[in-house]
Amino acid sequence: MQNKTQYLFTSEVVSAGHPDKCADIISDSIVDALLINDKNSRVASEVFVAGKHVIVGGEVASKNHPDYVEIVKQALVKIGYDGKSAFTREQCLYPEDVDVQVLLNQQSPDINQGVDQTSGEIGAGDQGIMFGFASSETKELMPAAIMYARILSDKVYDYALKNNQKLGVDIKTQVTIDYGSKENFENCKPQKIHTIVVSAPSTESMPIEEVRTLIKSLIDDAGLPTELYNPNDTIIHINPTGRYVNHSPLHDSGLTGRKLIVDSFGGYSPIGGGAQSSKDYTKVDRSGLYAGRWIAKHIVAAGLAKKCSVQLSYAIGVAKPVSVSVDTFGTHTSIDDDKLSEFVLNTFSLTPKWITEKFSLDKPSADTFLYADVAARGQVGQSDYPWEKLDALEVFEALK
């Protein structure tokens, strides 16, 4: 008898239309608006969406004073809540119905004096820990489950944007990978896609059979790796309750920073616990994640390990990281974790200023990157982000 051992791991993804993502995108639309016109802006603008209400709260220090109400409404329109779909006002959010309350205060000068230092250095905007991660499981050097869940989410979301008479944009996907054994899991060797879950709102006139046939065709056409996805063998759940019409923040509240696992590595690695969205580049919850991901990706891409986690920690007002720790989970090749940690600490400054200049974090633009787009697509794993570029590979390869 054939031995059918399994070792399963699952990650989920939500689209830009999910209420929590709406909050993230609005928060980062504010960050973009402030930094584009004043790169020295300091901002932490959390957002709460519930029903027809959007509350923007937090701290800002900037020479720029944008129209926050207009930023909120334009963000919702771009997400897909533009009032032009076939869904009624009772079924999803319409931008003209939104009531926006702005509760933004000045950032404390106690923080400013430690962040903007007379030497020109930037002190960390807060204390905390951040984790970057990379895995050889996919060409993006991301864990397989979240990468394929993203592919599916993007496919269904793009269809919904173009066919808003059929589907809504409040979408969730989930992928379970079967590694076959714990050993394969530890060595980054996925065997197959075991289960797929997709939930996407559909208009009331569409029978569930039609919805499921449509979404199944999108799954099959999404570009999942054929060596892992067998449409005849994979368990697929599409709108499992049989009805998903009412959606958007009208039917589920959203909060900035509540999708940290979705934003990062799908639960495959530790996370620092602090949100990236809503924060300017001096907040190391954001910049530290980007630096950690950049380092971990280089270590894996250079062939120094099959997977890698990089922990950075900071103290508020202090530029240099308090600690740097590399963990390759026993998959390192020529250099062990102690030497990799020492190399990273001694080779890269990793101050907020160094990270900011390295990735131009103070200069978001339509030509480079926008934080609102990063909030929608995930904080890591997208090849066009500056912190995903393998631009120092020869430095790491020299360690072999």
CSV table of N, CA and C in Angstrom, one decimal, residues 135-276:
chain,number,residue,atom,x,y,z
A,135,SER,N,12.6,32.4,1.8
A,135,SER,CA,12.6,31.0,1.7
A,135,SER,C,12.8,30.7,0.2
A,136,SER,N,13.5,29.6,-0.1
A,136,SER,CA,13.8,29.2,-1.4
A,136,SER,C,12.6,28.4,-2.1
A,137,GLU,N,11.4,28.4,-1.5
A,137,GLU,CA,10.3,27.7,-2.0
A,137,GLU,C,9.8,28.2,-3.3
A,138,THR,N,9.9,29.5,-3.5
A,138,THR,CA,9.3,30.2,-4.7
A,138,THR,C,10.4,31.1,-5.3
A,139,LYS,N,10.2,31.5,-6.6
A,139,LYS,CA,11.1,32.3,-7.3
A,139,LYS,C,11.2,33.7,-6.6
A,140,GLU,N,10.1,34.1,-5.9
A,140,GLU,CA,10.1,35.4,-5.2
A,140,GLU,C,10.9,35.2,-3.8
A,141,LEU,N,11.3,34.0,-3.5
A,141,LEU,CA,12.0,33.7,-2.2
A,141,LEU,C,11.0,34.0,-1.1
A,142,MET,N,9.8,33.6,-1.3
A,142,MET,CA,8.7,33.7,-0.3
A,142,MET,C,8.2,32.3,0.0
A,143,PRO,N,7.6,32.1,1.2
A,143,PRO,CA,6.9,30.8,1.5
A,143,PRO,C,5.8,30.6,0.4
A,144,ALA,N,5.7,29.3,0.1
A,144,ALA,CA,4.8,28.9,-1.0
A,144,ALA,C,3.3,29.3,-0.7
A,145,ALA,N,2.8,29.0,0.5
A,145,ALA,CA,1.4,29.1,0.7
A,145,ALA,C,0.9,30.6,0.5
A,146,ILE,N,1.6,31.5,1.1
A,146,ILE,CA,1.1,32.9,1.0
A,146,ILE,C,1.3,33.4,-0.4
A,147,MET,N,2.4,32.9,-1.1
A,147,MET,CA,2.6,33.4,-2.5
A,147,MET,C,1.5,33.0,-3.4
A,148,TYR,N,1.1,31.7,-3.3
A,148,TYR,CA,0.0,31.2,-4.2
A,148,TYR,C,-1.4,31.8,-3.7
A,149,ALA,N,-1.6,32.0,-2.5
A,149,ALA,CA,-2.8,32.7,-2.0
A,149,ALA,C,-2.9,34.1,-2.6
A,150,ARG,N,-1.7,34.8,-2.7
A,150,ARG,CA,-1.7,36.1,-3.3
A,150,ARG,C,-2.0,36.1,-4.8
A,151,ILE,N,-1.5,35.1,-5.5
A,151,ILE,CA,-1.7,34.9,-6.9
A,151,ILE,C,-3.2,34.8,-7.1
A,152,LEU,N,-3.9,34.0,-6.3
A,152,LEU,CA,-5.3,33.8,-6.5
A,152,LEU,C,-6.1,35.0,-6.1
A,153,SER,N,-5.7,35.7,-5.0
A,153,SER,CA,-6.4,36.9,-4.6
A,153,SER,C,-6.3,38.0,-5.7
A,154,ASP,N,-5.1,38.1,-6.2
A,154,ASP,CA,-4.9,39.1,-7.3
A,154,ASP,C,-5.8,38.8,-8.5
A,155,LYS,N,-5.8,37.6,-8.9
A,155,LYS,CA,-6.6,37.2,-10.1
A,155,LYS,C,-8.1,37.5,-9.9
A,156,VAL,N,-8.6,37.1,-8.7
A,156,VAL,CA,-10.1,37.3,-8.5
A,156,VAL,C,-10.4,38.8,-8.3
A,157,TYR,N,-9.5,39.5,-7.6
A,157,TYR,CA,-9.7,40.9,-7.4
A,157,TYR,C,-9.6,41.7,-8.7
A,158,ASP,N,-8.7,41.4,-9.5
A,158,ASP,CA,-8.6,42.1,-10.8
A,158,ASP,C,-9.8,41.8,-11.7
A,159,TYR,N,-10.3,40.6,-11.6
A,159,TYR,CA,-11.6,40.3,-12.4
A,159,TYR,C,-12.7,41.1,-11.8
A,160,ALA,N,-12.8,41.2,-10.5
A,160,ALA,CA,-13.9,41.9,-9.8
A,160,ALA,C,-13.9,43.4,-10.2
A,161,LEU,N,-12.7,44.0,-10.2
A,161,LEU,CA,-12.6,45.4,-10.6
A,161,LEU,C,-13.1,45.6,-12.0
A,162,LYS,N,-12.9,44.7,-12.9
A,162,LYS,CA,-13.3,44.9,-14.3
A,162,LYS,C,-14.7,44.4,-14.6
A,163,ASN,N,-15.3,43.6,-13.6
A,163,ASN,CA,-16.6,43.0,-13.8
A,163,ASN,C,-17.4,43.2,-12.6
A,164,ASN,N,-17.6,44.5,-12.2
A,164,ASN,CA,-18.3,44.8,-11.0
A,164,ASN,C,-19.8,44.6,-11.0
A,165,GLN,N,-20.3,44.1,-12.2
A,165,GLN,CA,-21.7,43.7,-12.2
A,165,GLN,C,-21.9,42.2,-11.8
A,166,LYS,N,-20.7,41.6,-11.5
A,166,LYS,CA,-20.8,40.2,-11.1
A,166,LYS,C,-20.2,40.0,-9.7
A,167,LEU,N,-18.9,40.5,-9.5
A,167,LEU,CA,-18.2,40.2,-8.3
A,167,LEU,C,-17.9,41.5,-7.5
A,168,GLY,N,-17.8,41.4,-6.2
A,168,GLY,CA,-17.4,42.5,-5.4
A,168,GLY,C,-15.9,42.4,-5.0
A,169,VAL,N,-15.3,43.4,-4.4
A,169,VAL,CA,-13.9,43.4,-4.2
A,169,VAL,C,-13.4,43.0,-2.8
A,170,ASP,N,-14.4,42.6,-1.9
A,170,ASP,CA,-14.0,42.1,-0.6
A,170,ASP,C,-13.8,40.6,-0.6
A,171,ILE,N,-12.5,40.3,-0.9
A,171,ILE,CA,-12.2,38.9,-1.3
A,171,ILE,C,-11.1,38.3,-0.3
A,172,LYS,N,-11.3,37.0,0.0
A,172,LYS,CA,-10.3,36.3,0.8
A,172,LYS,C,-9.9,35.0,0.1
A,173,THR,N,-8.6,34.7,0.1
A,173,THR,CA,-8.2,33.4,-0.4
A,173,THR,C,-7.3,32.7,0.6
A,174,GLN,N,-7.2,31.4,0.5
A,174,GLN,CA,-6.4,30.6,1.4
A,174,GLN,C,-5.9,29.4,0.7
A,175,VAL,N,-4.6,29.1,0.9
A,175,VAL,CA,-3.9,28.0,0.3
A,175,VAL,C,-3.3,27.1,1.3
A,176,THR,N,-3.5,25.8,1.2
A,176,THR,CA,-2.8,24.8,2.1
A,176,THR,C,-1.8,24.0,1.2
A,177,ILE,N,-0.6,24.0,1.7
A,177,ILE,CA,0.5,23.3,1.0
A,177,ILE,C,0.7,22.0,1.7
A,178,ASP,N,0.8,20.9,0.9
A,178,ASP,CA,1.2,19.6,1.5
A,178,ASP,C,2.7,19.4,1.2
A,179,TYR,N,3.5,19.3,2.2
A,179,TYR,CA,4.9,19.1,2.1
A,179,TYR,C,5.3,17.6,2.1
A,180,GLY,N,4.3,16.7,2.4
A,180,GLY,CA,4.6,15.3,2.5
A,180,GLY,C,5.2,14.8,3.8
A,181,SER,N,6.1,15.6,4.3
A,181,SER,CA,6.7,15.3,5.6
A,181,SER,C,7.3,16.5,6.2
A,182,LYS,N,7.6,16.4,7.5
A,182,LYS,CA,8.2,17.5,8.2
A,182,LYS,C,9.6,17.9,7.7
A,183,GLU,N,10.3,16.8,7.2
A,183,GLU,CA,11.6,17.0,6.7
A,183,GLU,C,11.5,17.9,5.4
A,184,ASN,N,10.6,17.6,4.6
A,184,ASN,CA,10.4,18.4,3.4
A,184,ASN,C,10.0,19.9,3.7
A,185,PHE,N,9.2,20.0,4.7
A,185,PHE,CA,8.8,21.4,5.2
A,185,PHE,C,10.1,22.1,5.7
A,186,GLU,N,10.9,21.5,6.4
A,186,GLU,CA,12.1,22.1,7.0
A,186,GLU,C,13.1,22.4,5.8
A,187,ASN,N,13.1,21.7,4.8
A,187,ASN,CA,14.0,21.9,3.6
A,187,ASN,C,13.4,22.6,2.4
A,188,CYS,N,12.2,23.2,2.7
A,188,CYS,CA,11.6,24.1,1.6
A,188,CYS,C,11.3,23.3,0.4
A,189,LYS,N,10.6,22.1,0.5
A,189,LYS,CA,10.2,21.3,-0.6
A,189,LYS,C,8.7,21.0,-0.6
A,190,PRO,N,7.9,22.0,-1.0
A,190,PRO,CA,6.5,21.7,-1.1
A,190,PRO,C,6.2,20.6,-2.2
A,191,GLN,N,5.2,19.7,-1.9
A,191,GLN,CA,4.9,18.6,-2.8
A,191,GLN,C,3.7,18.9,-3.7
A,192,LYS,N,2.7,19.6,-3.1
A,192,LYS,CA,1.5,19.9,-3.9
A,192,LYS,C,0.6,20.9,-3.1
A,193,ILE,N,-0.2,21.5,-3.9
A,193,ILE,CA,-1.3,22.4,-3.3
A,193,ILE,C,-2.4,21.4,-2.9
A,194,HIS,N,-2.7,21.4,-1.6
A,194,HIS,CA,-3.6,20.4,-1.0
A,194,HIS,C,-5.1,21.0,-1.1
A,195,THR,N,-5.2,22.2,-0.6
A,195,THR,CA,-6.6,22.8,-0.5
A,195,THR,C,-6.5,24.3,-0.9
A,196,ILE,N,-7.6,24.8,-1.6
A,196,ILE,CA,-7.7,26.2,-1.9
A,196,ILE,C,-9.1,26.6,-1.4
A,197,VAL,N,-9.1,27.8,-0.8
A,197,VAL,CA,-10.4,28.4,-0.4
A,197,VAL,C,-10.5,29.8,-1.0
A,198,VAL,N,-11.6,30.1,-1.6
A,198,VAL,CA,-11.8,31.5,-2.2
A,198,VAL,C,-13.2,31.9,-1.8
A,199,SER,N,-13.3,33.1,-1.2
A,199,SER,CA,-14.6,33.7,-0.9
A,199,SER,C,-14.6,35.1,-1.6
A,200,ALA,N,-15.6,35.3,-2.5
A,200,ALA,CA,-15.7,36.5,-3.2
A,200,ALA,C,-17.2,36.9,-3.3
A,201,PRO,N,-17.6,38.1,-3.0
A,201,PRO,CA,-19.0,38.5,-3.0
A,201,PRO,C,-19.5,38.5,-4.5
A,202,SER,N,-20.7,38.0,-4.6
A,202,SER,CA,-21.3,38.0,-6.0
A,202,SER,C,-22.7,38.7,-5.9
A,203,THR,N,-23.1,39.2,-7.0
A,203,THR,CA,-24.4,39.9,-7.0
A,203,THR,C,-25.5,38.9,-6.8
A,204,GLU,N,-26.6,39.4,-6.3
A,204,GLU,CA,-27.7,38.5,-5.9
A,204,GLU,C,-28.3,37.7,-7.0
A,205,SER,N,-28.2,38.2,-8.2
A,205,SER,CA,-28.8,37.6,-9.4
A,205,SER,C,-28.0,36.4,-9.9
A,206,MET,N,-26.8,36.2,-9.4
A,206,MET,CA,-26.0,35.1,-9.8
A,206,MET,C,-26.2,33.8,-9.0
A,207,PRO,N,-26.6,32.7,-9.6
A,207,PRO,CA,-26.8,31.5,-8.8
A,207,PRO,C,-25.4,31.0,-8.3
A,208,ILE,N,-25.4,30.3,-7.2
A,208,ILE,CA,-24.1,29.9,-6.6
A,208,ILE,C,-23.3,29.0,-7.5
A,209,GLU,N,-24.0,28.2,-8.3
A,209,GLU,CA,-23.3,27.3,-9.3
A,209,GLU,C,-22.6,28.2,-10.3
A,210,GLU,N,-23.2,29.2,-10.8
A,210,GLU,CA,-22.5,30.1,-11.7
A,210,GLU,C,-21.3,30.8,-11.1
A,211,VAL,N,-21.4,31.2,-9.8
A,211,VAL,CA,-20.3,31.9,-9.1
A,211,VAL,C,-19.2,30.9,-9.0
A,212,ARG,N,-19.5,29.7,-8.6
A,212,ARG,CA,-18.4,28.7,-8.4
A,212,ARG,C,-17.7,28.3,-9.7
A,213,THR,N,-18.5,28.2,-10.7
A,213,THR,CA,-17.9,27.9,-12.0
A,213,THR,C,-17.0,29.0,-12.5
A,214,LEU,N,-17.4,30.3,-12.3
A,214,LEU,CA,-16.6,31.4,-12.7
A,214,LEU,C,-15.3,31.5,-11.9
A,215,ILE,N,-15.4,31.3,-10.6
A,215,ILE,CA,-14.2,31.4,-9.7
A,215,ILE,C,-13.3,30.3,-10.0
A,216,LYS,N,-13.8,29.1,-10.2
A,216,LYS,CA,-13.0,27.9,-10.5
A,216,LYS,C,-12.2,28.2,-11.8
A,217,SER,N,-12.8,28.8,-12.8
A,217,SER,CA,-12.1,29.1,-14.0
A,217,SER,C,-11.0,30.1,-13.8
A,218,LEU,N,-11.2,31.1,-12.8
A,218,LEU,CA,-10.1,32.0,-12.5
A,218,LEU,C,-9.0,31.3,-11.8
A,219,ILE,N,-9.3,30.4,-10.9
A,219,ILE,CA,-8.3,29.6,-10.2
A,219,ILE,C,-7.4,28.9,-11.2
A,220,ASP,N,-8.1,28.2,-12.1
A,220,ASP,CA,-7.3,27.4,-13.1
A,220,ASP,C,-6.5,28.3,-14.0
A,221,ASP,N,-6.8,29.5,-14.2
A,221,ASP,CA,-6.1,30.4,-15.1
A,221,ASP,C,-5.2,31.4,-14.4
A,222,ALA,N,-5.0,31.2,-13.1
A,222,ALA,CA,-4.2,32.1,-12.3
A,222,ALA,C,-2.7,32.0,-12.4
A,223,GLY,N,-2.3,30.9,-13.0
A,223,GLY,CA,-0.8,30.7,-13.2
A,223,GLY,C,-0.2,30.0,-12.0
A,224,LEU,N,-0.9,29.2,-11.2
A,224,LEU,CA,-0.3,28.4,-10.2
A,224,LEU,C,0.6,27.3,-10.8
A,225,PRO,N,1.7,27.0,-10.2
A,225,PRO,CA,2.7,26.1,-10.8
A,225,PRO,C,2.1,24.7,-11.0
A,226,THR,N,2.2,24.2,-12.3
A,226,THR,CA,1.5,23.0,-12.7
A,226,THR,C,2.1,21.8,-11.9
A,227,GLU,N,3.3,21.9,-11.5
A,227,GLU,CA,3.9,20.7,-10.7
A,227,GLU,C,3.3,20.6,-9.3
A,228,LEU,N,2.6,21.7,-8.9
A,228,LEU,CA,2.0,21.6,-7.5
A,228,LEU,C,0.5,21.6,-7.6
A,229,TYR,N,-0.1,22.2,-8.6
A,229,TYR,CA,-1.5,22.4,-8.7
A,229,TYR,C,-2.1,21.4,-9.7
A,230,ASN,N,-2.9,20.5,-9.2
A,230,ASN,CA,-3.7,19.5,-10.1
A,230,ASN,C,-5.1,19.8,-9.8
A,231,PRO,N,-5.8,20.4,-10.8
A,231,PRO,CA,-7.2,20.8,-10.6
A,231,PRO,C,-8.1,19.7,-10.3
A,232,ASN,N,-7.7,18.5,-10.6
A,232,ASN,CA,-8.6,17.3,-10.4
A,232,ASN,C,-8.3,16.6,-9.1
A,233,ASP,N,-7.2,17.1,-8.4
A,233,ASP,CA,-6.8,16.5,-7.1
A,233,ASP,C,-6.9,17.4,-6.0
A,234,THR,N,-6.9,18.7,-6.2
A,234,THR,CA,-6.9,19.7,-5.2
A,234,THR,C,-8.3,19.9,-4.6
A,235,ILE,N,-8.4,20.0,-3.3
A,235,ILE,CA,-9.7,20.3,-2.6
A,235,ILE,C,-9.9,21.8,-2.8
A,236,ILE,N,-11.1,22.1,-3.3
A,236,ILE,CA,-11.4,23.6,-3.6
A,236,ILE,C,-12.7,23.9,-2.9
A,237,HIS,N,-12.7,25.0,-2.1
A,237,HIS,CA,-13.9,25.5,-1.5
A,237,HIS,C,-14.2,26.9,-2.0
A,238,ILE,N,-15.3,27.2,-2.7
A,238,ILE,CA,-15.6,28.5,-3.2
A,238,ILE,C,-16.9,29.0,-2.6
A,239,ASN,N,-16.8,30.1,-1.9
A,239,ASN,CA,-18.0,30.6,-1.2
A,239,ASN,C,-18.7,29.5,-0.4
A,240,PRO,N,-18.0,28.9,0.5
A,240,PRO,CA,-18.5,27.7,1.2
A,240,PRO,C,-19.9,27.8,1.8
A,241,THR,N,-20.3,29.0,2.2
A,241,THR,CA,-21.7,29.1,2.9
A,241,THR,C,-22.8,29.0,1.8
A,242,GLY,N,-22.5,29.3,0.6
A,242,GLY,CA,-23.5,29.2,-0.5
A,242,GLY,C,-24.0,30.6,-0.8
A,243,ARG,N,-23.8,31.6,0.0
A,243,ARG,CA,-24.3,33.0,-0.3
A,243,ARG,C,-23.3,33.9,0.3
A,244,TYR,N,-22.8,34.9,-0.5
A,244,TYR,CA,-21.9,35.9,-0.1
A,244,TYR,C,-22.2,37.2,-1.0
A,245,VAL,N,-23.2,37.9,-0.5
A,245,VAL,CA,-23.6,39.1,-1.2
A,245,VAL,C,-23.3,40.4,-0.4
A,246,ASN,N,-23.7,40.5,0.8
A,246,ASN,CA,-23.4,41.6,1.7
A,246,ASN,C,-21.9,41.6,2.0
A,247,HIS,N,-21.3,42.8,1.8
A,247,HIS,CA,-19.8,42.8,2.1
A,247,HIS,C,-19.4,44.2,2.3
A,248,SER,N,-18.0,44.4,2.3
A,248,SER,CA,-17.4,45.8,2.5
A,248,SER,C,-17.4,46.2,3.9
A,249,PRO,N,-16.9,47.4,4.3
A,249,PRO,CA,-16.9,47.8,5.7
A,249,PRO,C,-18.3,48.1,6.2
A,250,LEU,N,-19.3,48.1,5.3
A,250,LEU,CA,-20.7,48.2,5.7
A,250,LEU,C,-21.1,47.1,6.5
A,251,HIS,N,-20.5,45.9,6.4
A,251,HIS,CA,-20.9,44.7,7.1
A,251,HIS,C,-19.8,44.1,7.9
A,252,ASP,N,-18.7,44.7,8.0
A,252,ASP,CA,-17.5,44.2,8.8
A,252,ASP,C,-16.6,45.3,9.0
A,253,SER,N,-16.3,45.6,10.3
A,253,SER,CA,-15.4,46.7,10.6
A,253,SER,C,-14.0,46.4,10.2
A,254,GLY,N,-13.2,47.5,10.0
A,254,GLY,CA,-11.8,47.3,9.6
A,254,GLY,C,-10.9,48.2,10.4
A,255,LEU,N,-9.7,47.8,10.7
A,255,LEU,CA,-8.8,48.5,11.5
A,255,LEU,C,-7.3,48.4,11.0
A,256,THR,N,-6.6,49.5,11.0
A,256,THR,CA,-5.2,49.5,10.5
A,256,THR,C,-4.4,48.5,11.3
A,257,GLY,N,-3.6,47.8,10.6
A,257,GLY,CA,-2.6,46.9,11.3
A,257,GLY,C,-3.2,45.6,11.8
A,258,ARG,N,-4.3,45.2,11.3
A,258,ARG,CA,-4.9,43.9,11.8
A,258,ARG,C,-4.6,42.7,10.9
A,259,LYS,N,-3.9,43.0,9.8
A,259,LYS,CA,-3.6,41.9,8.9
A,259,LYS,C,-2.1,41.7,8.7
A,260,LEU,N,-1.4,41.7,9.9
A,260,LEU,CA,0.1,41.7,9.8
A,260,LEU,C,0.7,40.4,9.2
A,261,ILE,N,0.0,39.2,9.5
A,261,ILE,CA,0.5,38.0,8.9
A,261,ILE,C,0.3,38.0,7.4
A,262,VAL,N,-0.9,38.5,6.9
A,262,VAL,CA,-1.2,38.6,5.5
A,262,VAL,C,-0.2,39.5,4.9
A,263,ASP,N,0.2,40.6,5.6
A,263,ASP,CA,1.1,41.6,5.0
A,263,ASP,C,2.6,41.1,4.9
A,264,SER,N,2.9,40.0,5.7
A,264,SER,CA,4.3,39.6,5.7
A,264,SER,C,4.5,38.2,5.1
A,265,PHE,N,4.6,37.2,6.0
A,265,PHE,CA,5.0,35.9,5.5
A,265,PHE,C,4.0,34.8,5.7
A,266,GLY,N,2.8,35.1,5.9
A,266,GLY,CA,1.7,34.1,6.0
A,266,GLY,C,1.8,33.2,7.2
A,267,GLY,N,2.4,33.7,8.3
A,267,GLY,CA,2.5,32.8,9.5
A,267,GLY,C,3.7,31.9,9.4
A,268,TYR,N,4.5,31.9,8.4
A,268,TYR,CA,5.6,30.9,8.2
A,268,TYR,C,6.8,31.3,9.1
A,269,SER,N,6.9,32.6,9.4
A,269,SER,CA,8.0,33.0,10.3
A,269,SER,C,7.5,34.0,11.4
A,270,PRO,N,8.3,34.3,12.4
A,270,PRO,CA,7.9,35.2,13.4
A,270,PRO,C,7.6,36.6,12.8
A,271,ILE,N,6.8,37.4,13.4
A,271,ILE,CA,6.7,38.8,13.1
A,271,ILE,C,6.9,39.7,14.3
A,272,GLY,N,7.2,40.9,14.1
A,272,GLY,CA,7.5,41.8,15.2
A,272,GLY,C,6.3,42.2,16.0
A,273,GLY,N,5.2,42.2,15.3
A,273,GLY,CA,3.9,42.6,16.0
A,273,GLY,C,3.5,44.0,15.8
A,274,GLY,N,4.4,44.9,15.2
A,274,GLY,CA,4.0,46.2,14.9
A,274,GLY,C,3.6,46.4,13.5
A,275,ALA,N,2.5,47.2,13.2
A,275,ALA,CA,2.1,47.4,11.8
A,275,ALA,C,3.0,48.3,11.0
A,276,GLN,N,3.1,48.1,9.7
A,276,GLN,CA,3.8,49.0,8.9
A,276,GLN,C,2.9,50.1,8.4
